[in-house]
Coordinates of N, CA, C and O and ligand atoms in Angstrom, one line a residue:
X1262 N 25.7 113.4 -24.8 CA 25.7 112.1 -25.5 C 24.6 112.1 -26.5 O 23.4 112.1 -26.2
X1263 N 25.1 112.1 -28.2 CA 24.4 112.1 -28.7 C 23.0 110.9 -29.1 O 21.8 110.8 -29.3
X1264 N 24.1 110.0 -28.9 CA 23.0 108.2 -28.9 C 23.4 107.7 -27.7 O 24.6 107.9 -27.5
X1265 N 23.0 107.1 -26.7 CA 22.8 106.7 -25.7 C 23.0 105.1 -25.8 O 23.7 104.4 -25.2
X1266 N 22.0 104.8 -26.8 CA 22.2 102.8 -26.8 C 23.6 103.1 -28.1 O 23.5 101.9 -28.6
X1267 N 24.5 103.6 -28.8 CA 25.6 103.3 -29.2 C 26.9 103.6 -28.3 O 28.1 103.5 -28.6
X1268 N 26.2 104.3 -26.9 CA 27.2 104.6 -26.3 C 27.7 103.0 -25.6 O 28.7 102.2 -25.8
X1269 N 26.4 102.9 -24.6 CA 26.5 101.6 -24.5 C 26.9 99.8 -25.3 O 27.4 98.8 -24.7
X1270 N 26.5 99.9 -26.3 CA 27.3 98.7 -27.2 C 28.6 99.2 -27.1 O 29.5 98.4 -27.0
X1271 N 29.1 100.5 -27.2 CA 30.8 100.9 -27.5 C 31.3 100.2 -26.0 O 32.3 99.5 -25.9
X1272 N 30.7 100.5 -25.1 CA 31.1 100.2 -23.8 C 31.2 98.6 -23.5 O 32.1 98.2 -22.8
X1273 N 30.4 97.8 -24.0 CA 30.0 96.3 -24.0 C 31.2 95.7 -25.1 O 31.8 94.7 -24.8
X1274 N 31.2 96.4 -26.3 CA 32.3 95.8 -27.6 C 33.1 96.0 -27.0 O 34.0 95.1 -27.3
X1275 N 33.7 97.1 -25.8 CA 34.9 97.5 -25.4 C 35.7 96.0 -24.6 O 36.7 95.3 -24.7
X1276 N 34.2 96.0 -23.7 CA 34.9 95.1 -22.8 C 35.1 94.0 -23.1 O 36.1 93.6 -22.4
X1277 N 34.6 93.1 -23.8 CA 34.5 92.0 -24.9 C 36.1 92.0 -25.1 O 37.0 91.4 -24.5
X1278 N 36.3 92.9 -26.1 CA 37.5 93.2 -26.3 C 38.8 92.9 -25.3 O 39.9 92.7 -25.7
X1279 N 38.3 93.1 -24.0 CA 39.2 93.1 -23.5 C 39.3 91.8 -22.5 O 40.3 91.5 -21.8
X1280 N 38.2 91.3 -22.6 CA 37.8 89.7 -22.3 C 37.6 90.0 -21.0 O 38.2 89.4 -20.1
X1281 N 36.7 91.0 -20.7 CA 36.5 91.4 -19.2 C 35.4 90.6 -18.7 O 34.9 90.8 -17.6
X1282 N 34.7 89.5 -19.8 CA 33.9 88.5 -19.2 C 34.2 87.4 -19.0 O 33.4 86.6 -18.6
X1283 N 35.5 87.1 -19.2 CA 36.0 85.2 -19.7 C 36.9 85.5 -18.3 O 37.9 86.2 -18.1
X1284 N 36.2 84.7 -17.6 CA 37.0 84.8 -15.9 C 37.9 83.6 -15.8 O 38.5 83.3 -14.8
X1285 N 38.0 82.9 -17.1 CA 39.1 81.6 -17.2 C 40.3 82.7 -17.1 O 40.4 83.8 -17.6
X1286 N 41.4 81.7 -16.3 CA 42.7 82.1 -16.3 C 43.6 82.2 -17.9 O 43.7 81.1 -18.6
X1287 N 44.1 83.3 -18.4 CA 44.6 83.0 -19.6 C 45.6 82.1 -19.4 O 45.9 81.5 -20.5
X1288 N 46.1 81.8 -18.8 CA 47.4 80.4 -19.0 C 46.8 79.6 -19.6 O 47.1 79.1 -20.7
X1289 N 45.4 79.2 -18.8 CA 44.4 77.6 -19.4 C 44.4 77.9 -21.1 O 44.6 77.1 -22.0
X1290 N 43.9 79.3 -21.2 CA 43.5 79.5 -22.5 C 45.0 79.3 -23.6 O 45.1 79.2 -24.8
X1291 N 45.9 79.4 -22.8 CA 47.0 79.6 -23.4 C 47.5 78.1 -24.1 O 47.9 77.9 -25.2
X1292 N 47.3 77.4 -23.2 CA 47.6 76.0 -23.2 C 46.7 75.1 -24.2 O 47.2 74.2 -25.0
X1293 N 45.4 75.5 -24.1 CA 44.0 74.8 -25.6 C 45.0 74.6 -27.1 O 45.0 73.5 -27.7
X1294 N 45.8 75.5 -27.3 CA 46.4 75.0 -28.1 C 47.2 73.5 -28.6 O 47.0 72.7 -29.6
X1295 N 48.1 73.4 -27.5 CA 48.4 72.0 -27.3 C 47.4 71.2 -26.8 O 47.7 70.0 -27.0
X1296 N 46.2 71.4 -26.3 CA 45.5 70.4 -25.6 C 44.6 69.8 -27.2 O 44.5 68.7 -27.6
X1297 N 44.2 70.8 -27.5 CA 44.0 70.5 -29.2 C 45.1 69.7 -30.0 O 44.6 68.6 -30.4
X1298 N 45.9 69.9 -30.1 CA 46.7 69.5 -30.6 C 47.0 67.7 -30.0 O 47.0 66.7 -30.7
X1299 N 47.3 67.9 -28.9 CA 47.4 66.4 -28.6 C 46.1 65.6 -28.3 O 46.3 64.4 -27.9
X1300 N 44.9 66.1 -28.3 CA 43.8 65.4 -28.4 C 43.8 64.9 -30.2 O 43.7 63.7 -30.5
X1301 N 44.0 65.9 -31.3 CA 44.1 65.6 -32.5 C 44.9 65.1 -33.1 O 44.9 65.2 -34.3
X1302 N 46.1 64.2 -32.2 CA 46.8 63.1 -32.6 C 46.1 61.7 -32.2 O 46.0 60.6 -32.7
X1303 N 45.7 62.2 -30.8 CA 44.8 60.8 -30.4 C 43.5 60.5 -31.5 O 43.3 59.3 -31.9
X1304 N 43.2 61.1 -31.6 CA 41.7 61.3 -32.6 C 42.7 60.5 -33.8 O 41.9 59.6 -34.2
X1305 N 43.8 60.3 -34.6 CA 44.3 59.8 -35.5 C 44.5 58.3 -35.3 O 44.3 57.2 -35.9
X1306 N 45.1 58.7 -34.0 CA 45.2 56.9 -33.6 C 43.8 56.3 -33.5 O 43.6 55.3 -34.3
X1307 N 43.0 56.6 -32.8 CA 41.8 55.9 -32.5 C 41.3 55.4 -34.3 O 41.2 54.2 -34.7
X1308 N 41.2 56.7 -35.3 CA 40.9 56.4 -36.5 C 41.7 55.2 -37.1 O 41.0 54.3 -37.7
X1309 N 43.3 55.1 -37.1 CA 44.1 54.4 -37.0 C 43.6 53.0 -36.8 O 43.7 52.2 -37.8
X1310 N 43.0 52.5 -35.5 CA 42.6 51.2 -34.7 C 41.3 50.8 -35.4 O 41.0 49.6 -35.7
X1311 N 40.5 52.0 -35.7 CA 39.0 51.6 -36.5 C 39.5 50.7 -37.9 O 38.6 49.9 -38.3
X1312 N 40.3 50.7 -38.5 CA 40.5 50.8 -40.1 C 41.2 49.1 -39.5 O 40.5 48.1 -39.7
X1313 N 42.4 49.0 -39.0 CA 42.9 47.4 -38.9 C 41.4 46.7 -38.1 O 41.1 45.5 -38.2
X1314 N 40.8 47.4 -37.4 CA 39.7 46.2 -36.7 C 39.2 45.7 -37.8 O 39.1 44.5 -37.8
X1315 N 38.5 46.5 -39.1 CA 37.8 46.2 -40.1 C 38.7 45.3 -40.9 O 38.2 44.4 -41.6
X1316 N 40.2 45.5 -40.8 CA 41.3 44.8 -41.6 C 41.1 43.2 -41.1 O 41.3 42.2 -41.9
X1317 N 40.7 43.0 -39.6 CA 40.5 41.9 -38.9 C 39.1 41.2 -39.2 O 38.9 40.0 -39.3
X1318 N 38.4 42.0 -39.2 CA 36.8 41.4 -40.1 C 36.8 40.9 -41.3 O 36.1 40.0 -41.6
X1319 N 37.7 41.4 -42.0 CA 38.0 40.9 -43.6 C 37.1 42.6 -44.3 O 36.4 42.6 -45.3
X1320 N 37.2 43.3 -43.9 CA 36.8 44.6 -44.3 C 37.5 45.5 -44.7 O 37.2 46.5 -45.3
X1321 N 38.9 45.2 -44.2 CA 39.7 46.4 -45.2 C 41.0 45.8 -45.4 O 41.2 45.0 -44.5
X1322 N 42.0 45.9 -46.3 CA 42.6 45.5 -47.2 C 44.3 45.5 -45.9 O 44.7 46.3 -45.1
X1323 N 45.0 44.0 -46.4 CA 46.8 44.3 -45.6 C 47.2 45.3 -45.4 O 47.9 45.6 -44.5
X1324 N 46.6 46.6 -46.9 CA 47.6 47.5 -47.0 C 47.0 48.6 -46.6 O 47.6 49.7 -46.4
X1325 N 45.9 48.6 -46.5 CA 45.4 49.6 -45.6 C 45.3 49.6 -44.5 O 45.3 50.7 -43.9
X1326 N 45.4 47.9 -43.7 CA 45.6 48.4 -42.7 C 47.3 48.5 -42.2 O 47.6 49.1 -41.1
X1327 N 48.2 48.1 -42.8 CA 49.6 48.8 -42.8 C 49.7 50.2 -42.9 O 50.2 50.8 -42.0
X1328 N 49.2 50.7 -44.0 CA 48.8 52.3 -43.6 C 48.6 52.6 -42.2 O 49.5 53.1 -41.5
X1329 N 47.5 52.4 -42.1 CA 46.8 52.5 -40.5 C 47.9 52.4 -39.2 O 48.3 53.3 -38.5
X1330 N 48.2 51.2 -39.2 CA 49.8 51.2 -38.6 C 50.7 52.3 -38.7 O 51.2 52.8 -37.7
X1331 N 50.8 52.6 -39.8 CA 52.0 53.3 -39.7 C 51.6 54.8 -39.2 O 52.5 55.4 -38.6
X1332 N 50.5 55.4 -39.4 CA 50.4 56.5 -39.2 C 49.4 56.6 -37.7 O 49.1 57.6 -37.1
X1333 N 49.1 55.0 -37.3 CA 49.1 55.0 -35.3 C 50.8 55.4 -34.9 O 50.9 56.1 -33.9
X1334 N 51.8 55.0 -35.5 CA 52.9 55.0 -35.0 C 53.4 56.1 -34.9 O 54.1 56.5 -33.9
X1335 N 53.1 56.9 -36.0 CA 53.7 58.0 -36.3 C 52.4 59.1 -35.6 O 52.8 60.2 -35.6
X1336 N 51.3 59.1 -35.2 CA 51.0 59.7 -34.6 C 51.2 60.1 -32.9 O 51.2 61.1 -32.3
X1337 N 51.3 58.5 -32.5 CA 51.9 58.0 -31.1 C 53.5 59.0 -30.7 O 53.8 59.7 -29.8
X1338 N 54.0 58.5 -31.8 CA 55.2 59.1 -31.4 C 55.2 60.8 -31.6 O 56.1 61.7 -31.3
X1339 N 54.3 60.9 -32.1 CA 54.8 62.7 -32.1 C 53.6 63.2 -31.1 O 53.4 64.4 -31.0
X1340 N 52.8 62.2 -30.4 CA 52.3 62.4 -28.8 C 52.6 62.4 -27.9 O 51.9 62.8 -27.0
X1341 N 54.3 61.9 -27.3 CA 55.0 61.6 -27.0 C 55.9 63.2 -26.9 O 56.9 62.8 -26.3
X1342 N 56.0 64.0 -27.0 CA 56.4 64.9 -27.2 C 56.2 66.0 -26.0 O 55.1 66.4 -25.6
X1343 N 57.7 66.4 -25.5 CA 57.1 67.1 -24.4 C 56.2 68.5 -24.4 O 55.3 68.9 -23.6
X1344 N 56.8 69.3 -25.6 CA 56.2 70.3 -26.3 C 54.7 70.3 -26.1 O 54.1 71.4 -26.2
X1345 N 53.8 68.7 -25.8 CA 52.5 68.8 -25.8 C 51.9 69.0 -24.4 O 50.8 69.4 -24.2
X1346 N 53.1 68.4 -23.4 CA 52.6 69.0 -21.9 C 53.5 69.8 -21.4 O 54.2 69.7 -20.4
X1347 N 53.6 70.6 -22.1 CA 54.0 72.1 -21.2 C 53.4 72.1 -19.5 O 52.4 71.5 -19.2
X1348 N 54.3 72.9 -18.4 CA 53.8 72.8 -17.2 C 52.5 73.4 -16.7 O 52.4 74.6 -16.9
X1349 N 51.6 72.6 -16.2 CA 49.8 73.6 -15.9 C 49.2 73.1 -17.3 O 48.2 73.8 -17.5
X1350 N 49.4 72.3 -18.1 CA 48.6 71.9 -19.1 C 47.9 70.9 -18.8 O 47.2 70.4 -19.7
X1351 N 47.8 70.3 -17.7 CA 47.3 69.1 -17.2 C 46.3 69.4 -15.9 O 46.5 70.4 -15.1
X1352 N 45.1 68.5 -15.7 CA 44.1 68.5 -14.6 C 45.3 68.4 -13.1 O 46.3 67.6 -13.1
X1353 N 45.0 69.3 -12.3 CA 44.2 70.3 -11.9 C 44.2 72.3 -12.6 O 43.5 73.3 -12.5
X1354 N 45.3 71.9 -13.3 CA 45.7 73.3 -13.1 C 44.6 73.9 -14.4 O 44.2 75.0 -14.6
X1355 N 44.3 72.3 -15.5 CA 43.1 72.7 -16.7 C 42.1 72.2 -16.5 O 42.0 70.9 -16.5
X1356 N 40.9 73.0 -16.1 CA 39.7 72.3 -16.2 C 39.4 71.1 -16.9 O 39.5 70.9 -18.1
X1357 N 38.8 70.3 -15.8 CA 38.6 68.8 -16.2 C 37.8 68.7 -17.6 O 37.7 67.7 -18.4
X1358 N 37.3 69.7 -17.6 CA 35.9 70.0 -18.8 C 37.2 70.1 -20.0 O 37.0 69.3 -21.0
X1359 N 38.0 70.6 -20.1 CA 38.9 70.6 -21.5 C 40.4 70.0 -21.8 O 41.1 70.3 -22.7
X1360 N 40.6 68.8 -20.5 CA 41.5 67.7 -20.8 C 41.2 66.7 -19.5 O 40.8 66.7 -18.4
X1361 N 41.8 65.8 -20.4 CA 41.9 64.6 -19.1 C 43.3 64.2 -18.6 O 43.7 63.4 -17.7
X1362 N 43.7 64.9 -19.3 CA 45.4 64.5 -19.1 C 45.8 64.8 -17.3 O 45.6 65.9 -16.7
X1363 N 46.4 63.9 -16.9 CA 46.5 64.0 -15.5 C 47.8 64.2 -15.2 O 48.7 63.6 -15.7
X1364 N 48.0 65.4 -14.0 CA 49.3 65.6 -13.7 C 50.2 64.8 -13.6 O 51.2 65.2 -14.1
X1365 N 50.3 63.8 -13.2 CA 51.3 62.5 -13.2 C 51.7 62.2 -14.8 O 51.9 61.0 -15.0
X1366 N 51.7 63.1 -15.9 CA 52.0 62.7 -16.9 C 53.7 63.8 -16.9 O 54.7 63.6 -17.6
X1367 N 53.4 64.7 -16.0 CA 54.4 65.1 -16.1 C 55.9 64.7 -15.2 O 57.1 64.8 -15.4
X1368 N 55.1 64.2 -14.2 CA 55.9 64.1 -12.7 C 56.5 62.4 -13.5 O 57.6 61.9 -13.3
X1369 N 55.8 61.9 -13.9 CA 56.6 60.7 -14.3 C 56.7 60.6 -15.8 O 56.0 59.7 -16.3
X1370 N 57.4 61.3 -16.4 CA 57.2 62.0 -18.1 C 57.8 60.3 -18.3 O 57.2 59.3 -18.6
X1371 N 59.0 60.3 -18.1 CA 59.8 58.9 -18.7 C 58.9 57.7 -18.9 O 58.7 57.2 -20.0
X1372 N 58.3 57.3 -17.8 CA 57.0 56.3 -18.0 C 56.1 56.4 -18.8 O 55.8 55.4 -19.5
X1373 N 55.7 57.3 -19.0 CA 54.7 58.4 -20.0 C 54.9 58.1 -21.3 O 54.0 57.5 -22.0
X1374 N 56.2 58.6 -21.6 CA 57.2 58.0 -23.1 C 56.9 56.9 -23.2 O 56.2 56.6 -24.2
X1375 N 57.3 56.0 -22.3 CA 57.8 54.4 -22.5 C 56.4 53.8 -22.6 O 56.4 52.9 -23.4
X1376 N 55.1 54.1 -22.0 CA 54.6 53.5 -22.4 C 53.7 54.2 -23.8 O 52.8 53.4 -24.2
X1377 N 53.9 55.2 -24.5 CA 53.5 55.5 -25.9 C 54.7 55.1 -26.6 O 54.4 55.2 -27.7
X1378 N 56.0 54.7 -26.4 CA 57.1 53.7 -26.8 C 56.6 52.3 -27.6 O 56.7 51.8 -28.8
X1379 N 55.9 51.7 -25.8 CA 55.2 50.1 -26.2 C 54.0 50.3 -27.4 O 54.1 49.7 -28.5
X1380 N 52.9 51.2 -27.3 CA 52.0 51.6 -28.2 C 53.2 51.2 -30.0 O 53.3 50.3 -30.7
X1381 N 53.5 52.2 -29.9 CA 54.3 52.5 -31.4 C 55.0 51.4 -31.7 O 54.8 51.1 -32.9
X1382 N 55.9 50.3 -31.1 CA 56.4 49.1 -31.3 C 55.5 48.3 -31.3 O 55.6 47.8 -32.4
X1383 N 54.4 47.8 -30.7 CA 53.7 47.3 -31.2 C 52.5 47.5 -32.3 O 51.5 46.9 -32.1
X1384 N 52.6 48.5 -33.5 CA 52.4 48.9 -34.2 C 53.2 48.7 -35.5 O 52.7 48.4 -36.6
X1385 N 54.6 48.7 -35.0 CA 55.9 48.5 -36.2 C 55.4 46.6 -35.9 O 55.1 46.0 -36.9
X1386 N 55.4 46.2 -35.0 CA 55.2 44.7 -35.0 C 53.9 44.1 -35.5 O 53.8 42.9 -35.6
X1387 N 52.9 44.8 -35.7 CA 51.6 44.8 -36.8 C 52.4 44.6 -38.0 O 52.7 43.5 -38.5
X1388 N 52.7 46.0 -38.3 CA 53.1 45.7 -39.7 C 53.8 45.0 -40.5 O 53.8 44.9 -41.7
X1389 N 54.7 44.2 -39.5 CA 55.6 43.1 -39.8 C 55.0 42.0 -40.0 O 55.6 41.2 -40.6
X1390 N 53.5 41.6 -39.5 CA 53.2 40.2 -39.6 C 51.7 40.9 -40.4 O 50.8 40.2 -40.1
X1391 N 51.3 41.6 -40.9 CA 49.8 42.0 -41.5 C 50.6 41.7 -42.9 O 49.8 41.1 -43.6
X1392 N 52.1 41.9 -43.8 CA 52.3 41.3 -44.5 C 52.3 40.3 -45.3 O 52.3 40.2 -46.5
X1393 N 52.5 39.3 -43.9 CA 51.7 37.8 -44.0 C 50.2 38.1 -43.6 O 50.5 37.5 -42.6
X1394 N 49.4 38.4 -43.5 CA 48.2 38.0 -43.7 C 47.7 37.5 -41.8 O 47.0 36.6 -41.5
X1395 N 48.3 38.3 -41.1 CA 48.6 38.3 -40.0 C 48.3 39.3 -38.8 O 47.7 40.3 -39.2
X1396 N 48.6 39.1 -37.1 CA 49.1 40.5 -36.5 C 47.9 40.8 -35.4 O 46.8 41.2 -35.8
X1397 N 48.1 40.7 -34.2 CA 47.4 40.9 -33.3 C 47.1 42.2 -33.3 O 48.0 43.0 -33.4
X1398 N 45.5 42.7 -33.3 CA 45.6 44.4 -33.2 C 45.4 45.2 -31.9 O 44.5 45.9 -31.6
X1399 N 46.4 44.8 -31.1 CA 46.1 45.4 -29.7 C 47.7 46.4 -29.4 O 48.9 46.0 -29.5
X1400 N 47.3 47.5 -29.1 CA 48.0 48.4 -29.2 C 48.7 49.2 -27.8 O 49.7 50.0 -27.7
X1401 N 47.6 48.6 -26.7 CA 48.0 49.0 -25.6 C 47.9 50.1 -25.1 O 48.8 50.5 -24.4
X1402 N 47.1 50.6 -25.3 CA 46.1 51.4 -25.0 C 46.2 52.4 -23.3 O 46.5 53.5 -22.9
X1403 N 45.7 51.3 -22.7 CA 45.8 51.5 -21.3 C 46.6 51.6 -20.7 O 46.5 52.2 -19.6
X1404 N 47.9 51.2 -21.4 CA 49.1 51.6 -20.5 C 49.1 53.3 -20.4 O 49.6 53.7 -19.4
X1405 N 48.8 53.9 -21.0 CA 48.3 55.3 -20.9 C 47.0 55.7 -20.3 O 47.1 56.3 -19.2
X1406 N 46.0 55.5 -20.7 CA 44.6 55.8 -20.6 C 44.2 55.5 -19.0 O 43.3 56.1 -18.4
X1407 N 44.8 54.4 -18.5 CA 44.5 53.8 -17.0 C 45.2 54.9 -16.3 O 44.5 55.9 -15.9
X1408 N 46.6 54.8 -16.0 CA 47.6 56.1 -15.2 C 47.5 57.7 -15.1 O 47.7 58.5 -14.1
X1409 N 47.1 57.8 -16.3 CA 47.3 59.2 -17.0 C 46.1 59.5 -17.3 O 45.9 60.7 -17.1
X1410 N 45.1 59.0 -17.7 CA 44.0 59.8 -18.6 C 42.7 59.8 -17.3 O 42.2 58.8 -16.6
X1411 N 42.3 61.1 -17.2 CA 41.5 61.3 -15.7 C 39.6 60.7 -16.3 O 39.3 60.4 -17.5
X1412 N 38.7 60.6 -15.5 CA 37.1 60.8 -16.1 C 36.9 61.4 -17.0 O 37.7 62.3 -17.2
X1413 N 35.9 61.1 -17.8 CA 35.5 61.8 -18.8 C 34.2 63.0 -17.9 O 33.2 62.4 -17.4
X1414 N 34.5 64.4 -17.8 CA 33.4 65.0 -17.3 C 32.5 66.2 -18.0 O 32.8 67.3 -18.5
X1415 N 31.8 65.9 -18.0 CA 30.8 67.4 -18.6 C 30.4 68.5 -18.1 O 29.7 69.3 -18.7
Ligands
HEC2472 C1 51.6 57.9 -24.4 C2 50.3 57.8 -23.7 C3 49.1 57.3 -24.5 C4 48.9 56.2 -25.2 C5 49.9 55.0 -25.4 C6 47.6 56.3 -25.8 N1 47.0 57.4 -25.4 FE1 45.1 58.1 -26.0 N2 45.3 59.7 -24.8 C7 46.4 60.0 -23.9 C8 46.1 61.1 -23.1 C9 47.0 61.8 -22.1 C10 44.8 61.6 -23.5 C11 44.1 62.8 -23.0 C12 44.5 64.1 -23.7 C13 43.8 65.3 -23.2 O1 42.6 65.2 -22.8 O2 44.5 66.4 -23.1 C14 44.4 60.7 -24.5 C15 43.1 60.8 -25.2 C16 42.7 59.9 -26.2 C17 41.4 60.1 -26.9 C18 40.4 61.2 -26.8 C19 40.8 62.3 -27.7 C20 39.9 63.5 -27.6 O3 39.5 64.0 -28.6 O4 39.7 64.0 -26.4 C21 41.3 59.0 -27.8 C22 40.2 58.7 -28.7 C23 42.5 58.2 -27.6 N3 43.3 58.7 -26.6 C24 42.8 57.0 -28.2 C25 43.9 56.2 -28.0 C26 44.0 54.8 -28.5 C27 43.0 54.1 -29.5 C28 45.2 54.4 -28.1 C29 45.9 53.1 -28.4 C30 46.1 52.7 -29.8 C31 45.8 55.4 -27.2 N4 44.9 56.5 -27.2 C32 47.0 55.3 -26.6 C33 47.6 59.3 -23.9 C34 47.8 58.1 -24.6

């Protein structure tokens, strides 16, 4: 052995490589994808809700917040999507630390839908009365977040 400490880093980069320290199951890791992914549609909606509240202050403009609407809706609805809970994508099978999404999102998917359904219709029914100078901004939120969405944990 001509270097001794490059033998060892070869040995340490080796295993790295081979993720012989990440004792997470790769399915979880497999899954981050979508969990990303449907956290970064929520993150739109939420942005979505900021922009009409200020619309409701007199802080941002009908048409901005019809914008806003429309792209809560259109984010809602492509949340809605089963593609985003694949099976084991949801607490227990993903650490609480990297979703909150609760298995009952799958076992009762149709509910699931219907109430990101009510969300998105009442969004098209914003934009129908923010026209007139109008439009309750409640989106319904909870019908998801209460059933489905687990503690927030660190
Ligand atoms: C169709 C069901 C559904 C509806 C309706 C819904 N959410 Fe969510 N939301 C979820 C789920 C499930 C999660 C957790 C996702 C995860 O952690 O994998 C979530 C997470 C979030 C998050 C956290 C995202 C992150 O970065 O972790 C925000 C913010 C959020 N929702 C905002 C909203 C707002 C605002 C509304 C209402 C306008 C809303 N959601 C309506 C299902 C829904």
């Amino acid at each position: 052995m001509r270097n001794p400490v490059k033998y060892i880093l070869g040995i340490v980069a080796f295993a790295f490589a081979l993720n012989a320290f990440d004792s997470a199951p790769v399915l979880a890791d497999e899954h981050m994808i979508v969990i990303k992914e449907r956290k970064a549609l929520m993150k739109k909606v939420v942005k979505a809700t900021r922009i009409i509240k200020k619309y409701k202050k007199g802080k941002a403009s009908a048409n901005e917040a019809i914008a806003a609407a429309k792209a809560l809706r259109k984010a809602m609805n492509a949340s809605i999507d089963k593609r985003l809970y694949p099976k084991n994508s949801t607490r227990p099978d993903v650490s609480a630390k990297k979703t909150r999404a609760k298995a009952n999102i799958l076992s009762e998917w149709e509910a699931f839908v219907e109430a990101g359904k009510k969300s998105a219709k009442l969004a098209s029914k914003f934009i129908e009365v923010a026209k007139v100078g109008q439009g309750e901004a409640k989106f319904a939120c909870g019908g998801c977040h209460k059933p489905y969405r687990g503690k927030k944990v660190r």
